[in-house]
Amino acid sequence: MFQVGSKRKKGHRRGPTLCVKVWTLPEGVRLPVSLNNSGFPIGKNAAMFGNFLGTLARDGILAPLTYKKWKSIPKENKDVMWHIIKV
């Protein structure tokens, strides 16, 4: 239904996940992530781990959109991402 003169309420949009808590951890401090038998993260840090991986996937330098397949991304980029995940 369309009403003349009514204002449409704008919904609040969630901003990008930055995982500031993970990126600002002191050196050597790690958040434990448990895995189930299938290798999927479970437990209280599982969602944060997934969000953190999302920040890596959205990095335009490590994983630019010019590559349509994971196999096309240079090994050096993958090695850097893996190092970041392990640290």
mmCIF file of C-alpha atoms in Angstrom:
data_model
loop_
_atom_site.group_PDB
_atom_site.id
_atom_site.type_symbol
_atom_site.label_atom_id
_atom_site.label_comp_id
_atom_site.label_asym_id
_atom_site.label_seq_id
_atom_site.Cartn_x
_atom_site.Cartn_y
_atom_site.Cartn_z
ATOM 1 C CA MET A 1 0.000 0.000 0.000
ATOM 2 C CA PHE A 2 1.370 3.415 -0.936
ATOM 3 C CA GLN A 3 0.666 6.405 1.286
ATOM 4 C CA VAL A 4 1.246 9.949 0.112
ATOM 5 C CA GLY A 5 3.428 11.960 2.460
ATOM 6 C CA SER A 6 4.599 8.993 4.509
ATOM 7 C CA LYS A 7 8.265 8.580 5.188
ATOM 8 C CA ARG A 8 9.827 5.242 4.557
ATOM 9 C CA LYS A 9 11.825 4.093 7.544
ATOM 10 C CA LYS A 10 15.370 3.202 6.589
ATOM 11 C CA GLY A 11 16.559 -0.015 8.107
ATOM 12 C CA HIS A 12 19.857 -0.216 9.923
ATOM 13 C CA ARG A 13 22.439 -2.003 7.829
ATOM 14 C CA ARG A 14 25.240 -3.928 9.415
ATOM 15 C CA GLY A 15 28.654 -2.670 8.432
ATOM 16 C CA PRO A 16 31.514 -4.885 7.303
ATOM 17 C CA THR A 17 32.944 -7.335 9.803
ATOM 18 C CA LEU A 18 36.422 -6.135 10.687
ATOM 19 C CA CYS A 19 37.293 -8.641 13.444
ATOM 20 C CA VAL A 20 39.126 -5.945 15.364
ATOM 21 C CA LYS A 21 39.315 -8.265 18.384
ATOM 22 C CA VAL A 22 41.311 -10.817 16.390
ATOM 23 C CA TRP A 23 43.524 -8.389 14.447
ATOM 24 C CA THR A 24 44.510 -6.505 17.626
ATOM 25 C CA LEU A 25 45.461 -9.510 19.750
ATOM 26 C CA PRO A 26 48.917 -9.208 21.284
ATOM 27 C CA GLU A 27 51.634 -11.160 19.506
ATOM 28 C CA GLY A 28 51.635 -14.804 20.498
ATOM 29 C CA VAL A 29 48.087 -14.760 21.909
ATOM 30 C CA ARG A 30 45.715 -17.114 20.131
ATOM 31 C CA LEU A 31 42.022 -17.850 20.387
ATOM 32 C CA PRO A 32 41.363 -21.604 20.587
ATOM 33 C CA VAL A 33 39.077 -23.000 17.889
ATOM 34 C CA SER A 34 37.744 -26.532 18.270
ATOM 35 C CA LEU A 35 36.915 -28.651 15.237
ATOM 36 C CA ASN A 36 34.374 -31.444 14.930
ATOM 37 C CA ASN A 37 35.078 -34.804 13.263
ATOM 38 C CA SER A 38 34.395 -33.266 9.846
ATOM 39 C CA GLY A 39 36.896 -30.444 10.400
ATOM 40 C CA PHE A 40 34.284 -27.714 10.884
ATOM 41 C CA PRO A 41 34.868 -25.150 13.641
ATOM 42 C CA ILE A 42 32.628 -25.511 16.700
ATOM 43 C CA GLY A 43 32.403 -23.836 20.071
ATOM 44 C CA LYS A 44 32.397 -20.253 21.281
ATOM 45 C CA ASN A 45 35.119 -19.002 18.889
ATOM 46 C CA ALA A 46 33.749 -20.741 15.771
ATOM 47 C CA ALA A 47 31.731 -17.757 14.531
ATOM 48 C CA MET A 48 34.597 -15.346 15.163
ATOM 49 C CA PHE A 49 36.938 -17.660 13.239
ATOM 50 C CA GLY A 50 34.547 -17.690 10.287
ATOM 51 C CA ASN A 51 34.287 -13.904 10.378
ATOM 52 C CA PHE A 52 38.076 -13.637 10.486
ATOM 53 C CA LEU A 53 38.395 -15.880 7.428
ATOM 54 C CA GLY A 54 35.853 -13.636 5.725
ATOM 55 C CA THR A 55 38.065 -10.603 6.308
ATOM 56 C CA LEU A 56 40.924 -12.428 4.586
ATOM 57 C CA ALA A 57 38.715 -13.429 1.679
ATOM 58 C CA ARG A 58 37.638 -9.800 1.193
ATOM 59 C CA ASP A 59 41.236 -8.548 1.131
ATOM 60 C CA GLY A 60 41.663 -7.054 -2.326
ATOM 61 C CA ILE A 61 45.425 -7.596 -2.315
ATOM 62 C CA LEU A 62 45.566 -11.212 -1.137
ATOM 63 C CA ALA A 63 42.420 -12.391 -2.915
ATOM 64 C CA PRO A 64 41.562 -9.930 -5.701
ATOM 65 C CA LEU A 65 38.329 -10.405 -7.623
ATOM 66 C CA THR A 66 40.256 -10.828 -10.874
ATOM 67 C CA TYR A 67 40.672 -14.513 -9.974
ATOM 68 C CA LYS A 68 37.484 -16.471 -10.521
ATOM 69 C CA LYS A 69 38.773 -19.723 -9.027
ATOM 70 C CA TRP A 70 40.792 -20.543 -5.926
ATOM 71 C CA LYS A 71 43.239 -22.513 -8.092
ATOM 72 C CA SER A 72 44.031 -19.329 -10.042
ATOM 73 C CA ILE A 73 45.210 -17.369 -6.990
ATOM 74 C CA PRO A 74 49.031 -17.347 -6.842
ATOM 75 C CA LYS A 75 50.592 -19.744 -4.336
ATOM 76 C CA GLU A 76 52.433 -16.835 -2.690
ATOM 77 C CA ASN A 77 49.097 -15.199 -1.818
ATOM 78 C CA LYS A 78 47.769 -18.454 -0.396
ATOM 79 C CA ASP A 79 50.953 -18.906 1.651
ATOM 80 C CA VAL A 80 50.565 -15.407 3.127
ATOM 81 C CA MET A 81 46.919 -16.087 4.032
ATOM 82 C CA TRP A 82 47.837 -19.418 5.627
ATOM 83 C CA HIS A 83 50.608 -17.726 7.637
ATOM 84 C CA ILE A 84 48.150 -15.078 8.881
ATOM 85 C CA ILE A 85 45.676 -17.781 9.923
ATOM 86 C CA LYS A 86 48.329 -19.726 11.827
ATOM 87 C CA VAL A 87 49.674 -16.623 13.591
#
